[in-house]
Short mmCIF file of C-alpha atoms and ligand atoms in Angstrom, two decimals:
data_model
loop_
_atom_site.label_atom_id
_atom_site.label_comp_id
_atom_site.label_asym_id
_atom_site.label_seq_id
_atom_site.Cartn_x
_atom_site.Cartn_y
_atom_site.Cartn_z
CA MET A 902 -12.90 -10.55 10.97
CA ASP A 903 -10.26 -8.40 12.64
CA ARG A 904 -7.97 -11.42 12.49
CA ALA A 905 -7.63 -10.85 8.75
CA TRP A 906 -6.03 -7.49 9.27
CA TRP A 907 -2.74 -6.20 10.52
CA SER A 908 -4.41 -2.88 11.12
CA LEU A 909 -7.90 -1.69 10.27
CA GLN A 910 -8.90 1.84 11.07
CA ARG A 911 -11.74 4.23 10.52
CA ARG A 912 -10.73 7.87 10.18
CA ASP A 913 -13.92 9.83 9.69
CA ASP A 914 -14.99 9.17 6.11
CA ALA A 915 -11.92 7.13 5.29
CA ALA A 916 -11.67 3.43 6.09
CA LEU A 917 -8.24 1.92 5.67
CA GLY A 918 -6.24 -1.14 6.50
CA PHE A 919 -3.15 -3.20 5.91
CA THR A 920 -3.62 -6.91 5.45
CA ALA A 921 -1.57 -9.75 6.88
CA ARG A 922 -1.44 -13.41 5.80
CA ASP A 923 -4.16 -14.21 8.33
CA GLY A 924 -7.37 -15.47 6.81
CA GLY A 925 -7.79 -16.05 3.11
CA TYR A 926 -7.90 -19.25 1.09
CA SER A 927 -4.52 -19.53 -0.64
CA THR A 928 -2.27 -22.50 0.00
CA GLY A 929 1.35 -23.51 -0.48
CA ASP A 930 3.78 -20.68 -1.17
CA PHE A 931 0.87 -18.24 -1.09
CA GLN A 932 -0.62 -19.52 2.17
CA GLY A 933 -3.23 -17.17 3.55
CA LEU A 934 -4.68 -13.94 2.27
CA ASN A 935 -2.69 -13.50 -0.95
CA LEU A 936 -4.03 -10.53 -2.91
CA GLY A 937 -1.50 -10.62 -5.76
CA ALA A 938 -2.89 -11.91 -9.06
CA HIS A 939 0.43 -12.04 -10.93
CA VAL A 940 2.54 -14.10 -8.58
CA GLY A 941 1.54 -17.61 -9.69
CA ASP A 942 -1.37 -18.24 -7.33
CA ASP A 943 -4.72 -19.62 -8.51
CA ALA A 944 -6.72 -16.75 -10.02
CA GLU A 945 -10.07 -17.78 -8.54
CA THR A 946 -8.56 -18.09 -5.09
CA VAL A 947 -7.04 -14.62 -5.36
CA GLU A 948 -10.44 -13.24 -6.35
CA ARG A 949 -11.98 -14.92 -3.34
CA ASN A 950 -9.33 -13.39 -1.08
CA ARG A 951 -9.90 -9.97 -2.59
CA ALA A 952 -13.64 -10.30 -2.10
CA GLU A 953 -13.07 -11.13 1.55
CA VAL A 954 -11.06 -7.94 2.02
CA LEU A 955 -13.66 -5.83 0.22
CA ASP A 956 -16.50 -7.36 2.23
CA THR A 957 -14.67 -6.80 5.49
CA LEU A 958 -13.86 -3.19 4.65
CA ALA A 959 -17.40 -2.52 3.45
CA ARG A 960 -18.95 -4.01 6.58
CA MET A 961 -16.62 -2.07 8.83
CA SER A 962 -17.22 1.20 7.03
CA GLY A 963 -20.96 0.87 6.42
CA ALA A 964 -20.60 0.95 2.64
CA ARG A 965 -23.13 -1.05 0.62
CA ALA A 966 -20.40 -2.25 -1.71
CA LEU A 967 -16.92 -1.13 -2.65
CA ARG A 968 -15.44 -1.24 -6.13
CA PRO A 969 -11.80 -2.28 -6.08
CA VAL A 970 -9.01 -0.52 -7.96
CA PHE A 971 -5.68 -2.29 -8.33
CA MET A 972 -2.57 -0.84 -9.91
CA ASN A 973 -0.21 -2.35 -12.43
CA GLN A 974 2.82 -1.55 -10.27
CA VAL A 975 6.15 -1.04 -12.01
CA HIS A 976 8.44 0.69 -9.47
CA GLY A 977 8.00 4.07 -11.14
CA ALA A 978 6.47 7.41 -10.25
CA GLU A 979 3.43 7.58 -12.52
CA VAL A 980 0.08 8.24 -10.88
CA ARG A 981 -3.43 7.41 -12.07
CA VAL A 982 -6.20 9.88 -11.18
CA ILE A 983 -9.78 8.61 -11.16
CA THR A 984 -12.51 11.24 -10.96
CA GLU A 985 -15.25 9.61 -13.07
CA VAL A 986 -16.97 6.29 -12.51
CA ALA A 987 -16.49 5.40 -16.19
CA GLN A 988 -12.72 5.33 -15.64
CA LEU A 989 -13.12 2.27 -13.43
CA ASP A 990 -13.82 0.18 -16.52
CA GLU A 991 -10.72 1.34 -18.40
CA PRO A 992 -7.61 -0.84 -18.69
CA THR A 993 -5.26 -0.49 -15.75
CA PRO A 994 -2.26 1.66 -16.67
CA ALA A 995 1.24 1.09 -15.25
CA THR A 996 1.43 3.30 -12.18
CA ASP A 997 2.63 3.20 -8.60
CA GLY A 998 0.17 5.74 -7.29
CA VAL A 999 -3.59 6.01 -7.65
CA VAL A 1000 -5.79 8.90 -6.58
CA THR A 1001 -9.56 9.14 -6.50
CA THR A 1002 -12.28 11.61 -5.60
CA LEU A 1003 -14.96 8.91 -5.85
CA PRO A 1004 -16.69 7.44 -2.81
CA ASP A 1005 -17.16 3.69 -2.37
CA VAL A 1006 -14.01 2.87 -4.32
CA ALA A 1007 -11.30 0.82 -2.61
CA LEU A 1008 -7.76 1.66 -3.68
CA PHE A 1009 -5.22 -1.15 -3.26
CA THR A 1010 -1.44 -1.06 -3.12
CA LEU A 1011 0.14 -4.54 -3.16
CA VAL A 1012 3.36 -5.29 -1.29
CA ALA A 1013 5.70 -8.01 -0.13
CA ASP A 1014 8.48 -5.84 1.47
CA CYS A 1015 7.87 -2.58 -0.41
CA VAL A 1016 6.27 0.33 1.41
CA PRO A 1017 2.46 0.69 1.21
CA ILE A 1018 1.28 4.27 1.66
CA LEU A 1019 -2.32 5.37 2.14
CA LEU A 1020 -3.28 9.06 2.00
CA TYR A 1021 -6.49 10.99 2.50
CA ASP A 1022 -7.98 14.43 2.83
CA ASN A 1023 -11.45 13.83 4.20
CA ALA A 1024 -12.53 17.46 3.92
CA ALA A 1025 -11.69 17.52 0.23
CA GLY A 1026 -12.84 13.95 -0.38
CA VAL A 1027 -9.57 12.84 -1.96
CA LEU A 1028 -7.88 9.49 -1.34
CA ALA A 1029 -4.72 7.85 -2.61
CA ALA A 1030 -2.70 4.67 -2.38
CA ALA A 1031 0.95 4.40 -3.37
CA HIS A 1032 3.59 1.71 -3.68
CA ALA A 1033 7.21 2.59 -2.97
CA GLY A 1034 10.09 0.20 -3.26
CA ARG A 1035 13.65 1.42 -3.46
CA ALA A 1036 13.29 2.55 -7.06
CA GLY A 1037 9.93 4.24 -6.51
CA MET A 1038 11.16 6.09 -3.45
CA VAL A 1039 14.16 7.35 -5.43
CA ALA A 1040 11.99 8.17 -8.47
CA GLY A 1041 9.66 10.30 -6.34
CA VAL A 1042 6.38 8.37 -6.32
CA VAL A 1043 5.47 9.95 -2.98
CA ARG A 1044 5.70 13.51 -4.22
CA ALA A 1045 4.00 12.61 -7.51
CA THR A 1046 1.06 11.09 -5.62
CA VAL A 1047 0.78 14.06 -3.27
CA ASN A 1048 0.90 16.47 -6.19
CA ALA A 1049 -1.83 14.54 -8.00
CA MET A 1050 -4.00 14.71 -4.88
CA ARG A 1051 -3.47 18.46 -4.64
CA GLU A 1052 -4.39 18.92 -8.30
CA VAL A 1053 -7.85 17.52 -7.59
CA GLY A 1054 -8.40 19.62 -4.50
CA ALA A 1055 -6.59 18.04 -1.56
CA ALA A 1056 -5.15 20.58 0.85
CA SER A 1057 -4.79 18.95 4.25
CA ILE A 1058 -3.44 15.47 3.58
CA GLU A 1059 -2.81 12.79 6.17
CA ALA A 1060 -0.90 9.60 5.51
CA VAL A 1061 -0.44 6.16 7.00
CA VAL A 1062 2.69 4.20 6.14
CA GLY A 1063 2.28 0.44 6.50
CA PRO A 1064 4.69 -2.35 7.41
CA ALA A 1065 7.63 -2.95 5.06
CA VAL A 1066 11.06 -4.56 5.13
CA CYS A 1067 13.17 -2.68 7.67
CA GLY A 1068 16.54 -1.03 7.15
CA ARG A 1069 18.42 -3.82 8.96
CA CYS A 1070 16.88 -6.48 6.71
CA TYR A 1071 17.23 -4.79 3.32
CA GLU A 1072 20.88 -5.50 2.53
CA VAL A 1073 22.11 -4.11 -0.82
CA PRO A 1074 25.38 -3.49 -2.67
CA GLU A 1075 27.12 -0.32 -1.50
CA HIS A 1076 26.54 1.51 -4.78
CA MET A 1077 22.81 0.94 -4.39
CA ARG A 1078 22.81 2.39 -0.89
CA ALA A 1079 24.74 5.40 -2.26
CA GLU A 1080 22.12 5.91 -4.98
CA ALA A 1081 19.28 5.81 -2.45
CA ALA A 1082 21.16 8.11 -0.09
CA ALA A 1083 21.71 10.61 -2.90
CA ALA A 1084 17.93 10.87 -3.18
CA GLU A 1085 17.16 10.57 0.52
CA PRO A 1086 20.12 10.60 2.94
CA VAL A 1087 17.97 9.24 5.76
CA SER A 1088 17.44 6.00 3.81
CA ALA A 1089 21.09 4.93 4.16
CA ALA A 1090 21.09 2.04 6.61
CA VAL A 1091 23.27 -0.75 7.98
CA SER A 1092 22.30 -4.43 7.86
CA TRP A 1093 22.30 -6.92 10.74
CA THR A 1094 25.77 -7.97 9.60
CA GLY A 1095 27.15 -4.45 9.28
CA THR A 1096 26.95 -4.19 5.50
CA ALA A 1097 25.19 -1.63 3.31
CA ALA A 1098 21.41 -1.52 3.54
CA ILE A 1099 18.51 0.76 2.70
CA ASP A 1100 15.61 1.87 4.86
CA VAL A 1101 13.08 2.63 2.13
CA ALA A 1102 10.28 3.43 4.57
CA ALA A 1103 12.45 6.02 6.33
CA GLY A 1104 12.97 7.71 2.97
CA VAL A 1105 9.24 7.63 2.29
CA VAL A 1106 8.44 9.08 5.70
CA GLU A 1107 11.00 11.86 5.18
CA GLN A 1108 9.43 12.66 1.80
CA LEU A 1109 5.95 12.86 3.33
CA HIS A 1110 7.27 15.01 6.17
CA ARG A 1111 8.91 17.36 3.68
CA GLU A 1112 5.54 17.78 1.94
CA GLY A 1113 4.08 18.93 5.23
CA ILE A 1114 1.87 15.87 5.59
CA SER A 1115 0.95 14.60 9.03
CA LEU A 1116 1.53 10.88 9.16
CA SER A 1117 1.62 7.76 11.24
CA TRP A 1118 4.06 4.96 10.58
CA LEU A 1119 2.96 1.48 11.60
CA PRO A 1120 5.47 -0.91 13.14
CA GLY A 1121 6.48 -4.29 11.77
CA CYS A 1122 9.19 -5.56 9.46
CA THR A 1123 7.77 -7.83 6.76
CA LYS A 1124 10.88 -10.02 6.63
CA GLU A 1125 10.94 -10.52 10.40
CA THR A 1126 7.21 -11.09 10.79
CA ASP A 1127 5.95 -14.50 9.62
CA ARG A 1128 2.35 -13.32 9.33
CA LEU A 1129 3.35 -10.77 6.67
CA PHE A 1130 4.33 -11.62 3.09
CA SER A 1131 8.03 -11.06 2.41
CA HIS A 1132 9.72 -11.58 -0.94
CA ARG A 1133 13.14 -11.15 0.69
CA ARG A 1134 12.44 -13.95 3.14
CA ASP A 1135 10.51 -16.39 0.97
CA GLY A 1136 11.14 -15.57 -2.69
CA ARG A 1137 8.02 -16.99 -4.35
CA THR A 1138 5.21 -15.69 -2.17
CA GLY A 1139 1.97 -13.74 -2.06
CA ARG A 1140 1.19 -10.06 -1.66
CA GLY A 1141 -0.44 -8.17 1.13
CA ALA A 1142 -2.17 -4.85 0.65
CA GLY A 1143 -2.77 -1.43 1.93
CA VAL A 1144 -6.35 -0.54 1.09
CA ILE A 1145 -8.34 2.65 1.55
CA ALA A 1146 -11.89 3.73 0.73
CA ARG A 1147 -14.01 6.78 1.36
CA VAL A 1148 -17.49 5.95 2.43
CA GLN A 1149 -20.31 8.07 1.12
CA ARG A 1150 -22.37 9.60 3.87
CA ARG A 1151 -25.94 8.38 3.62
CA ASP A 1152 -27.54 10.38 6.39
ZN1 ZN B 2125 13.72 -6.26 9.51
#
């Protein structure tokens, strides 16, 4: 089932991946492995796609089953922290970061050009997923997520930044680039036609670096890569995901 994944990795107790359009059951505008439930796709099909991702991740990581956690993403900097199993049954609050200390829980961040960020401290048993578009990067969702991880015991955090729209492809009005640059100068970019643009992922990576977090940054521009969902390219479309779970040791 590797075909269903842009990148699927096992890092000690943490299993993580970033999905592509490959695989899945959606059709039309949502063709492939659409994981977004609020984009107009058939709800049952989305559930089937999500189950495929969970099954694949569980099989790869040796988990018996994984419980999924999705966010209600709003381009802000609020973070949900889940430390008790009972919280999994609560209504989903509006956040762009989610942290857990629970094993066998799969945290999802949904994207179609925005930056998916997965974080983990295996020694402390703390995981997180975050969603950063332009507004979230400027609002500080990265630091808020890292702080929330540290509050529940994370000390040595590693991060993986997934594919997102690149700085050449994210053309914006000049005032918008200036706003982003005021928050993160490294995010100021130039488009393919020489106009103002923003490299949101570069801003995210700089923010992680500033927090002292070791990271890897996966290649691939969503807008330039047909097998990835891109709102900029297609408008009405599906959502891919970054997903991470910590597998309970059973030895
Ligand atoms: Zn690009």
